[in-house]
mmCIF file of C-alpha atoms and ligand atoms in Angstrom:
data_model
loop_
_atom_site.group_PDB
_atom_site.id
_atom_site.type_symbol
_atom_site.label_atom_id
_atom_site.label_comp_id
_atom_site.label_asym_id
_atom_site.label_seq_id
_atom_site.Cartn_x
_atom_site.Cartn_y
_atom_site.Cartn_z
ATOM 1 C CA MET A 1 23.850 -31.826 4.943
ATOM 2 C CA ASN A 2 24.769 -32.414 1.352
ATOM 3 C CA GLY A 3 22.399 -31.074 -1.252
ATOM 4 C CA MET A 4 20.109 -29.430 1.260
ATOM 5 C CA LEU A 5 17.311 -27.332 -0.121
ATOM 6 C CA SER A 6 15.969 -24.253 1.659
ATOM 7 C CA VAL A 7 12.426 -23.364 0.685
ATOM 8 C CA VAL A 8 11.352 -19.793 1.440
ATOM 9 C CA MET A 9 7.641 -19.041 1.643
ATOM 10 C CA PRO A 10 6.422 -15.487 2.324
ATOM 11 C CA ILE A 11 3.000 -15.339 3.946
ATOM 12 C CA TYR A 12 0.711 -12.371 4.356
ATOM 13 C CA ASN A 13 -2.826 -12.845 5.621
ATOM 14 C CA GLU A 14 -3.292 -16.210 3.943
ATOM 15 C CA MET A 15 -6.114 -18.543 4.897
ATOM 16 C CA ARG A 16 -5.285 -22.235 4.952
ATOM 17 C CA ILE A 17 -1.536 -22.216 5.335
ATOM 18 C CA SER A 18 -1.112 -25.790 6.514
ATOM 19 C CA ALA A 19 -2.684 -27.237 3.351
ATOM 20 C CA GLY A 20 -0.108 -25.532 1.137
ATOM 21 C CA VAL A 21 2.761 -26.211 3.494
ATOM 22 C CA GLU A 22 1.925 -29.878 3.837
ATOM 23 C CA ARG A 23 1.436 -30.284 0.100
ATOM 24 C CA THR A 24 4.886 -28.762 -0.449
ATOM 25 C CA MET A 25 6.475 -30.940 2.217
ATOM 26 C CA ASN A 26 4.927 -34.099 0.771
ATOM 27 C CA VAL A 27 6.331 -33.376 -2.672
ATOM 28 C CA ILE A 28 9.820 -32.710 -1.343
ATOM 29 C CA GLU A 29 9.818 -35.637 1.054
ATOM 30 C CA SER A 30 8.608 -38.155 -1.492
ATOM 31 C CA ALA A 31 11.422 -37.033 -3.785
ATOM 32 C CA GLY A 32 13.814 -37.730 -0.898
ATOM 33 C CA ILE A 33 15.285 -34.242 -0.862
ATOM 34 C CA PRO A 34 16.833 -33.009 2.398
ATOM 35 C CA TYR A 35 15.237 -29.638 3.124
ATOM 36 C CA GLU A 36 14.276 -26.867 5.479
ATOM 37 C CA LEU A 37 11.154 -24.768 5.057
ATOM 38 C CA ILE A 38 11.320 -21.128 6.098
ATOM 39 C CA LEU A 39 7.925 -19.524 6.575
ATOM 40 C CA VAL A 40 8.066 -15.748 6.745
ATOM 41 C CA ASP A 41 5.106 -13.938 8.260
ATOM 42 C CA ASP A 42 5.043 -10.517 6.651
ATOM 43 C CA GLY A 43 3.123 -8.815 9.451
ATOM 44 C CA SER A 44 -0.164 -10.650 8.925
ATOM 45 C CA THR A 45 -3.138 -9.309 10.802
ATOM 46 C CA ASN A 46 -5.167 -12.520 10.773
ATOM 47 C CA ASP A 47 -4.201 -15.745 12.536
ATOM 48 C CA SER A 48 -1.480 -16.640 10.009
ATOM 49 C CA TRP A 49 1.244 -16.440 12.658
ATOM 50 C CA ASN A 50 -0.597 -18.856 14.960
ATOM 51 C CA GLN A 51 -0.956 -21.324 12.122
ATOM 52 C CA MET A 52 2.729 -20.949 11.333
ATOM 53 C CA THR A 53 3.968 -21.462 14.893
ATOM 54 C CA GLU A 54 1.693 -24.453 15.164
ATOM 55 C CA LEU A 55 3.338 -25.937 12.064
ATOM 56 C CA ALA A 56 6.825 -25.036 13.275
ATOM 57 C CA SER A 57 6.271 -26.767 16.582
ATOM 58 C CA ARG A 58 4.902 -29.836 14.829
ATOM 59 C CA TYR A 59 7.601 -30.313 12.169
ATOM 60 C CA GLU A 60 11.332 -30.097 12.744
ATOM 61 C CA THR A 61 11.996 -29.035 9.184
ATOM 62 C CA ILE A 62 9.972 -25.826 9.543
ATOM 63 C CA VAL A 63 11.213 -22.480 10.827
ATOM 64 C CA ALA A 64 8.670 -19.694 11.315
ATOM 65 C CA VAL A 65 9.922 -16.118 11.191
ATOM 66 C CA ALA A 66 7.794 -13.073 11.938
ATOM 67 C CA LEU A 67 8.609 -9.620 10.645
ATOM 68 C CA SER A 68 7.721 -6.752 12.940
ATOM 69 C CA ARG A 69 5.185 -5.358 10.472
ATOM 70 C CA ASN A 70 4.123 -5.695 6.840
ATOM 71 C CA PHE A 71 7.214 -4.966 4.763
ATOM 72 C CA GLY A 72 5.964 -6.278 1.423
ATOM 73 C CA LYS A 73 6.756 -9.519 -0.373
ATOM 74 C CA GLU A 74 10.196 -8.409 -1.583
ATOM 75 C CA ARG A 75 11.427 -7.760 1.934
ATOM 76 C CA ALA A 76 9.798 -10.906 3.263
ATOM 77 C CA LEU A 77 11.766 -12.828 0.636
ATOM 78 C CA CYS A 78 14.960 -11.084 1.792
ATOM 79 C CA ALA A 79 14.319 -12.147 5.376
ATOM 80 C CA GLY A 80 13.732 -15.747 4.331
ATOM 81 C CA LEU A 81 16.718 -15.895 2.000
ATOM 82 C CA ASP A 82 19.019 -14.427 4.643
ATOM 83 C CA MET A 83 18.045 -17.291 6.941
ATOM 84 C CA ALA A 84 18.522 -19.998 4.340
ATOM 85 C CA ASN A 85 21.269 -22.483 5.187
ATOM 86 C CA GLY A 86 20.826 -24.875 2.281
ATOM 87 C CA ASP A 87 23.110 -25.578 -0.683
ATOM 88 C CA CYS A 88 20.371 -24.166 -2.826
ATOM 89 C CA CYS A 89 17.130 -22.338 -2.161
ATOM 90 C CA ILE A 90 13.716 -21.973 -3.765
ATOM 91 C CA CYS A 91 11.225 -19.142 -3.278
ATOM 92 C CA ILE A 92 7.600 -20.154 -3.571
ATOM 93 C CA ASP A 93 4.281 -18.353 -2.999
ATOM 94 C CA SER A 94 2.149 -19.629 -0.166
ATOM 95 C CA ASP A 95 -1.118 -19.360 -2.103
ATOM 96 C CA MET A 96 -0.086 -22.393 -4.201
ATOM 97 C CA GLN A 97 -0.097 -20.432 -7.443
ATOM 98 C CA HIS A 98 3.400 -21.812 -7.797
ATOM 99 C CA PRO A 99 2.762 -25.579 -7.978
ATOM 100 C CA PRO A 100 5.231 -27.287 -5.602
ATOM 101 C CA GLU A 101 5.094 -30.383 -7.827
ATOM 102 C CA ILE A 102 7.879 -28.994 -10.013
ATOM 103 C CA ILE A 103 10.315 -28.563 -7.106
ATOM 104 C CA PRO A 104 11.964 -31.990 -7.679
ATOM 105 C CA GLU A 105 12.469 -31.123 -11.354
ATOM 106 C CA MET A 106 14.085 -27.791 -10.438
ATOM 107 C CA TYR A 107 16.194 -29.493 -7.800
ATOM 108 C CA ASN A 108 17.400 -32.161 -10.218
ATOM 109 C CA LEU A 109 18.378 -29.572 -12.808
ATOM 110 C CA TRP A 110 20.556 -28.023 -10.114
ATOM 111 C CA LYS A 111 21.883 -31.251 -8.653
ATOM 112 C CA THR A 112 22.554 -33.352 -11.720
ATOM 113 C CA GLU A 113 22.880 -30.862 -14.553
ATOM 114 C CA GLY A 114 24.697 -28.234 -12.528
ATOM 115 C CA TYR A 115 22.478 -25.254 -13.312
ATOM 116 C CA GLU A 116 22.968 -22.493 -10.772
ATOM 117 C CA VAL A 117 19.713 -20.649 -11.355
ATOM 118 C CA VAL A 118 16.494 -22.420 -12.351
ATOM 119 C CA GLU A 119 13.752 -19.958 -13.223
ATOM 120 C CA GLY A 120 10.080 -20.861 -13.046
ATOM 121 C CA VAL A 121 8.383 -19.348 -16.090
ATOM 122 C CA LYS A 122 4.601 -19.013 -16.268
ATOM 123 C CA ASN A 123 2.847 -20.591 -19.224
ATOM 124 C CA ALA A 124 0.691 -18.038 -21.001
ATOM 125 C CA ARG A 125 -2.780 -17.796 -19.490
ATOM 126 C CA ILE A 126 -5.580 -18.312 -21.962
ATOM 127 C CA LYS A 127 -8.505 -17.081 -19.898
ATOM 128 C CA GLU A 128 -8.055 -13.343 -20.325
ATOM 129 C CA ASN A 129 -9.923 -11.449 -23.013
ATOM 130 C CA PRO A 130 -8.006 -10.720 -26.251
ATOM 131 C CA LEU A 131 -8.024 -6.913 -25.964
ATOM 132 C CA TYR A 132 -6.620 -7.100 -22.448
ATOM 133 C CA ARG A 133 -4.020 -9.586 -23.675
ATOM 134 C CA ILE A 134 -2.836 -7.267 -26.440
ATOM 135 C CA CYS A 135 -2.614 -4.289 -24.076
ATOM 136 C CA ALA A 136 -0.844 -6.286 -21.396
ATOM 137 C CA LYS A 137 1.530 -7.739 -23.955
ATOM 138 C CA SER A 138 2.620 -4.383 -25.325
ATOM 139 C CA PHE A 139 2.925 -2.967 -21.821
ATOM 140 C CA TYR A 140 5.189 -5.825 -20.781
ATOM 141 C CA SER A 141 7.294 -5.703 -23.922
ATOM 142 C CA PHE A 142 7.812 -1.961 -23.343
ATOM 143 C CA LEU A 143 8.858 -2.738 -19.782
ATOM 144 C CA LYS A 144 11.194 -5.422 -20.999
ATOM 145 C CA LYS A 145 12.856 -3.038 -23.452
ATOM 146 C CA MET A 146 13.264 -0.404 -20.765
ATOM 147 C CA SER A 147 14.439 -2.546 -17.900
ATOM 148 C CA GLY A 148 15.645 -5.757 -19.520
ATOM 149 C CA ILE A 149 13.352 -7.697 -17.204
ATOM 150 C CA ASP A 150 10.487 -9.913 -18.245
ATOM 151 C CA LEU A 151 7.706 -9.088 -15.817
ATOM 152 C CA GLN A 152 5.030 -10.963 -17.687
ATOM 153 C CA ASN A 153 6.055 -14.583 -17.583
ATOM 154 C CA ALA A 154 8.978 -14.501 -15.218
ATOM 155 C CA SER A 155 8.139 -15.222 -11.610
ATOM 156 C CA ASP A 156 9.759 -15.213 -8.203
ATOM 157 C CA TYR A 157 9.439 -18.992 -8.246
ATOM 158 C CA ARG A 158 13.055 -19.882 -8.794
ATOM 159 C CA LEU A 159 15.921 -21.946 -7.496
ATOM 160 C CA LEU A 160 19.247 -20.340 -6.635
ATOM 161 C CA ASP A 161 22.475 -22.163 -5.981
ATOM 162 C CA LYS A 162 24.402 -21.177 -2.848
ATOM 163 C CA LYS A 163 26.905 -19.240 -4.964
ATOM 164 C CA ALA A 164 24.117 -17.334 -6.706
ATOM 165 C CA LEU A 165 22.487 -16.649 -3.349
ATOM 166 C CA GLU A 166 25.781 -15.297 -2.018
ATOM 167 C CA ALA A 167 26.064 -13.043 -5.056
ATOM 168 C CA TRP A 168 22.509 -11.835 -4.460
ATOM 169 C CA ARG A 169 23.305 -11.203 -0.783
ATOM 170 C CA SER A 170 26.314 -9.119 -1.726
ATOM 171 C CA MET A 171 24.071 -6.563 -3.401
ATOM 172 C CA PRO A 172 23.604 -3.832 -0.834
ATOM 173 C CA GLU A 173 20.572 -1.977 -2.147
ATOM 174 C CA LYS A 174 17.693 -1.636 0.269
ATOM 175 C CA GLU A 175 14.978 -1.497 -2.368
ATOM 176 C CA THR A 176 15.267 -5.011 -3.728
ATOM 177 C CA PHE A 177 13.611 -6.590 -6.702
ATOM 178 C CA PHE A 178 14.223 -10.300 -6.501
ATOM 179 C CA ARG A 179 13.299 -11.188 -10.065
ATOM 180 C CA GLY A 180 15.531 -8.515 -11.517
ATOM 181 C CA MET A 181 18.445 -8.983 -9.162
ATOM 182 C CA SER A 182 18.525 -12.746 -9.550
ATOM 183 C CA SER A 183 18.665 -12.242 -13.324
ATOM 184 C CA TRP A 184 21.347 -9.578 -13.099
ATOM 185 C CA ILE A 185 23.792 -11.839 -11.233
ATOM 186 C CA GLY A 186 24.107 -14.173 -14.223
ATOM 187 C CA PHE A 187 25.305 -17.774 -13.582
ATOM 188 C CA ARG A 188 24.375 -20.881 -15.540
ATOM 189 C CA ARG A 189 20.647 -20.739 -15.858
ATOM 190 C CA THR A 190 17.732 -22.645 -17.277
ATOM 191 C CA GLN A 191 13.941 -22.434 -17.251
ATOM 192 C CA VAL A 192 11.145 -24.649 -16.080
ATOM 193 C CA TYR A 193 7.617 -23.886 -17.279
ATOM 194 C CA PHE A 194 4.577 -24.143 -15.057
ATOM 195 C CA ASP A 195 0.871 -23.391 -15.198
ATOM 196 C CA VAL A 196 -0.329 -20.722 -12.819
ATOM 197 C CA SER A 197 -3.222 -22.170 -10.912
ATOM 198 C CA GLU A 198 -6.004 -20.108 -9.462
ATOM 199 C CA ARG A 199 -5.400 -18.821 -5.976
ATOM 200 C CA GLU A 200 -6.635 -21.488 -3.537
ATOM 201 C CA THR A 201 -8.054 -19.125 -0.938
ATOM 202 C CA GLY A 202 -8.047 -15.446 -0.109
ATOM 203 C CA LYS A 203 -7.287 -12.835 -2.719
ATOM 204 C CA SER A 204 -4.269 -11.357 -4.428
ATOM 205 C CA LYS A 205 -2.644 -8.435 -2.650
ATOM 206 C CA TRP A 206 -1.730 -6.698 -5.888
ATOM 207 C CA SER A 207 -3.637 -3.622 -6.914
ATOM 208 C CA VAL A 208 -3.247 -1.597 -10.108
ATOM 209 C CA LYS A 209 -1.401 0.978 -8.011
ATOM 210 C CA SER A 210 1.119 -1.488 -6.624
ATOM 211 C CA LEU A 211 1.664 -3.002 -10.083
ATOM 212 C CA PHE A 212 2.346 0.465 -11.435
ATOM 213 C CA ALA A 213 4.793 1.109 -8.587
ATOM 214 C CA LEU A 214 6.492 -2.196 -9.365
ATOM 215 C CA ALA A 215 6.799 -1.229 -13.028
ATOM 216 C CA ILE A 216 8.386 2.125 -12.162
ATOM 217 C CA ASN A 217 10.694 0.397 -9.724
ATOM 218 C CA ALA A 218 11.679 -2.219 -12.299
ATOM 219 C CA ILE A 219 12.507 0.448 -14.861
ATOM 220 C CA THR A 220 14.351 2.865 -12.607
ATOM 221 C CA SER A 221 16.317 0.155 -10.808
ATOM 222 C CA TYR A 222 17.765 -1.389 -13.911
ATOM 223 C CA SER A 223 17.880 1.375 -16.446
ATOM 224 C CA SER A 224 18.904 4.992 -16.675
ATOM 225 C CA ILE A 225 17.270 5.379 -20.085
ATOM 226 C CA PRO A 226 14.528 7.691 -18.692
ATOM 227 C CA LEU A 227 17.226 10.138 -17.600
ATOM 228 C CA TYR A 228 18.285 10.484 -21.229
ATOM 229 C CA PHE A 229 14.732 11.467 -22.144
ATOM 230 C CA ALA A 230 15.456 14.884 -20.687
ATOM 231 C CA SER A 231 18.380 15.477 -23.019
ATOM 232 C CA GLY A 232 16.448 13.970 -25.935
ATOM 233 C CA PHE A 233 13.530 16.337 -25.405
ATOM 234 C CA GLY A 234 15.998 19.187 -25.006
ATOM 235 C CA ILE A 235 17.602 18.561 -28.383
ATOM 236 C CA ILE A 236 14.273 18.207 -30.180
ATOM 237 C CA PHE A 237 13.070 21.480 -28.701
ATOM 238 C CA LEU A 238 16.302 23.253 -29.490
ATOM 239 C CA LEU A 239 15.739 22.459 -33.193
ATOM 240 C CA PHE A 240 12.155 23.598 -32.898
ATOM 241 C CA PHE A 241 13.269 26.863 -31.277
ATOM 242 C CA LEU A 242 15.833 27.592 -33.982
ATOM 243 C CA ILE A 243 13.180 27.236 -36.676
ATOM 244 C CA MET A 244 10.802 29.484 -34.729
ATOM 245 C CA LEU A 245 13.566 32.012 -34.152
ATOM 246 C CA ILE A 246 14.439 32.233 -37.827
ATOM 247 C CA GLN A 247 10.774 32.526 -38.760
ATOM 248 C CA THR A 248 10.172 35.279 -36.180
ATOM 249 C CA ILE A 249 13.177 37.318 -37.282
ATOM 250 C CA TYR A 250 12.202 36.889 -40.933
ATOM 251 C CA MET A 251 8.684 38.178 -40.200
ATOM 252 C CA LYS A 252 10.028 41.100 -38.196
ATOM 253 C CA VAL A 253 12.510 42.118 -40.915
ATOM 254 C CA ASN A 254 9.798 41.960 -43.553
ATOM 255 C CA GLY A 255 7.613 44.160 -41.437
ATOM 256 C CA HIS A 256 4.666 41.814 -40.960
ATOM 257 C CA ALA A 257 5.324 40.562 -37.490
ATOM 258 C CA GLN A 258 2.103 38.916 -36.352
ATOM 259 C CA ASN A 259 0.698 38.954 -32.909
ATOM 260 C CA GLY A 260 1.782 35.331 -32.435
ATOM 261 C CA PHE A 261 -0.354 34.748 -29.395
ATOM 262 C CA THR A 262 -1.290 31.135 -30.211
ATOM 263 C CA THR A 263 2.326 30.184 -30.798
ATOM 264 C CA VAL A 264 3.361 31.585 -27.445
ATOM 265 C CA ILE A 265 0.640 29.732 -25.568
ATOM 266 C CA ILE A 266 1.399 26.442 -27.300
ATOM 267 C CA LEU A 267 5.098 26.822 -26.670
ATOM 268 C CA GLN A 268 4.485 27.659 -23.016
ATOM 269 C CA LEU A 269 2.358 24.542 -22.597
ATOM 270 C CA ILE A 270 4.837 22.277 -24.321
ATOM 271 C CA ILE A 271 7.836 23.597 -22.451
ATOM 272 C CA GLY A 272 5.983 23.440 -19.150
ATOM 273 C CA THR A 273 4.897 19.839 -19.689
ATOM 274 C CA VAL A 274 8.254 18.606 -20.860
ATOM 275 C CA THR A 275 10.026 20.320 -17.971
ATOM 276 C CA MET A 276 7.606 18.848 -15.460
ATOM 277 C CA ILE A 277 7.949 15.322 -16.847
ATOM 278 C CA ASN A 278 11.700 15.531 -16.737
ATOM 279 C CA ILE A 279 11.835 16.957 -13.251
ATOM 280 C CA GLY A 280 9.555 14.086 -12.259
ATOM 281 C CA ILE A 281 11.876 11.513 -13.799
ATOM 282 C CA ILE A 282 14.904 13.009 -12.087
ATOM 283 C CA GLY A 283 12.892 13.158 -8.856
ATOM 284 C CA ILE A 284 12.249 9.404 -8.965
ATOM 285 C CA TYR A 285 15.964 8.731 -9.200
ATOM 286 C CA ILE A 286 16.746 11.195 -6.430
ATOM 287 C CA LYS A 287 14.169 9.503 -4.233
ATOM 288 C CA LYS A 288 15.914 6.190 -4.888
ATOM 289 C CA ILE A 289 19.269 7.676 -3.918
ATOM 290 C CA TYR A 290 17.689 9.185 -0.812
ATOM 291 C CA GLU A 291 16.086 5.894 0.219
ATOM 292 C CA GLU A 292 19.350 4.035 -0.231
ATOM 293 C CA THR A 293 21.468 6.551 1.675
ATOM 294 C CA LYS A 294 19.166 6.346 4.681
ATOM 295 C CA ASN A 295 20.616 2.867 4.960
ATOM 296 C CA ARG A 296 17.752 1.434 6.947
ATOM 297 C CA PRO A 297 17.492 -2.325 7.434
ATOM 298 C CA ARG A 298 15.512 -4.135 4.752
ATOM 299 C CA TYR A 299 13.295 -5.716 7.384
ATOM 300 C CA ILE A 300 13.034 -6.233 11.113
ATOM 301 C CA ILE A 301 12.512 -9.675 12.592
ATOM 302 C CA SER A 302 10.418 -9.825 15.732
ATOM 303 C CA ARG A 303 10.226 -13.559 16.394
ATOM 304 C CA VAL A 304 11.667 -16.867 15.239
ATOM 305 C CA VAL A 305 10.036 -20.165 16.156
ATOM 306 C CA ARG A 306 11.376 -23.637 15.450
ATOM 307 C CA LYS A 307 10.764 -27.005 17.042
ATOM 308 C CA ARG A 308 14.055 -27.008 18.925
ATOM 309 C CA GLY A 309 12.433 -24.182 20.798
ATOM 310 C CA ASP A 310 14.982 -21.405 20.484
ATOM 311 C CA GLU A 311 12.928 -18.313 20.110
ATOM 312 C CA ASN A 312 14.937 -15.164 19.668
ATOM 313 C CA GLU A 313 14.782 -11.653 18.423
ATOM 314 C CA ASN A 314 17.198 -9.866 16.200
ATOM 315 C CA ASN A 315 17.426 -7.198 13.561
ATOM 316 C CA LYS A 316 18.972 -7.423 10.179
HETATM 317 N N1 LIG B 1 2.907 -11.542 0.268
HETATM 318 C C1 LIG B 1 3.734 -11.051 1.283
HETATM 319 N N2 LIG B 1 3.638 -9.737 1.639
HETATM 320 C C2 LIG B 1 2.783 -8.851 1.028
HETATM 321 C C3 LIG B 1 1.972 -9.355 -0.031
HETATM 322 C C4 LIG B 1 2.065 -10.687 -0.379
HETATM 323 O O1 LIG B 1 4.512 -11.799 1.855
HETATM 324 O O2 LIG B 1 2.754 -7.679 1.398
HETATM 325 C C5 LIG B 1 2.995 -12.971 -0.122
HETATM 326 C C6 LIG B 1 1.662 -13.693 -0.199
HETATM 327 O O3 LIG B 1 1.288 -14.247 1.035
HETATM 328 C C7 LIG B 1 1.947 -14.767 -1.237
HETATM 329 C C8 LIG B 1 2.945 -14.096 -2.162
HETATM 330 O O4 LIG B 1 3.535 -13.028 -1.424
HETATM 331 O O5 LIG B 1 2.562 -15.903 -0.673
HETATM 332 C C9 LIG B 1 2.318 -13.599 -3.442
HETATM 333 O O6 LIG B 1 1.263 -12.711 -3.116
HETATM 334 P P1 LIG B 1 -0.058 -12.594 -3.986
HETATM 335 O O7 LIG B 1 -0.640 -13.942 -4.192
HETATM 336 O O8 LIG B 1 -0.904 -11.578 -3.325
HETATM 337 O O9 LIG B 1 0.515 -12.040 -5.351
HETATM 338 P P2 LIG B 1 0.194 -12.544 -6.843
HETATM 339 O O10 LIG B 1 0.187 -14.045 -6.810
HETATM 340 O O11 LIG B 1 -1.119 -11.984 -7.188
HETATM 341 O O12 LIG B 1 1.327 -12.010 -7.641
HETATM 342 MG MG1 LIG B 2 -0.708 -15.262 -5.696
#
């Protein structure tokens, strides 16, 4: 079908799935866009899958895919995107924090203006307290400098043309980061702004720990700057050592060598810390190499349900 849109929606333990799904379908249908909706169940432990199969057996445009366990949103997106058959695709959250109302606008930018990537960008939220805002802002701008990726306002809510999707698919890494990878591929791109609404039901699955992990992943996937820290520290300490060396020899020659205990302790501490930090940084990269070389599948599909009734199992 010409101009078909594939909408990918990852779902993990959400509450009222049909409300969001039907709202999305209404928007797309009233804009007259040919579409398919791929619902990916990321190993939910509540009745999400039942709700999804119910929807898939009711509407022909819906495909429900179940992963064999919880793989995380990134992998759920991969599964959905790999199944997409459209001429373009959009990823959208199932908790309706990404308002489906802007889908026609994104679609038209692709269809009539020829943009190949349309990024949904979050309007700044005003609710948060000022101190938190300042901290968050500097944290995100640091991240942006390090990784080249805007984690603050950028979102996974974006439209990709078929060509861009192919380019994304050709990236073999197992540890994916959709926002970063879909920026890295380039292509003609534009932005659409949207207001993040409150979650309709349930609660966010992000914890401080997982955000921190995401930040580390964003930095180490797109930048090798941290690896240069080691050499940087090394050079600074070399200078420091030379000065200390000269001073020590001078004292010795002049016959008033001091016991120097404090200096030794401080030096020990500094060297120890710097060495540890750098081994840690190198370790993170080695872990990444290790994970990639294991070459495991990004996700495992356990079931696929669509109205035509072909239910099958396969791995990817
Ligand atoms: N999600 C998922 N797997 C997970 C966690 C979340 O598929 O392990 C889905 C979730 O159902 C939702 C989207 O990813 O559709 C965004 O999740 P969430 O709302 O928890 O994140 P936030 O909006 O806080 O960034
Ligand atoms: Mg959310």
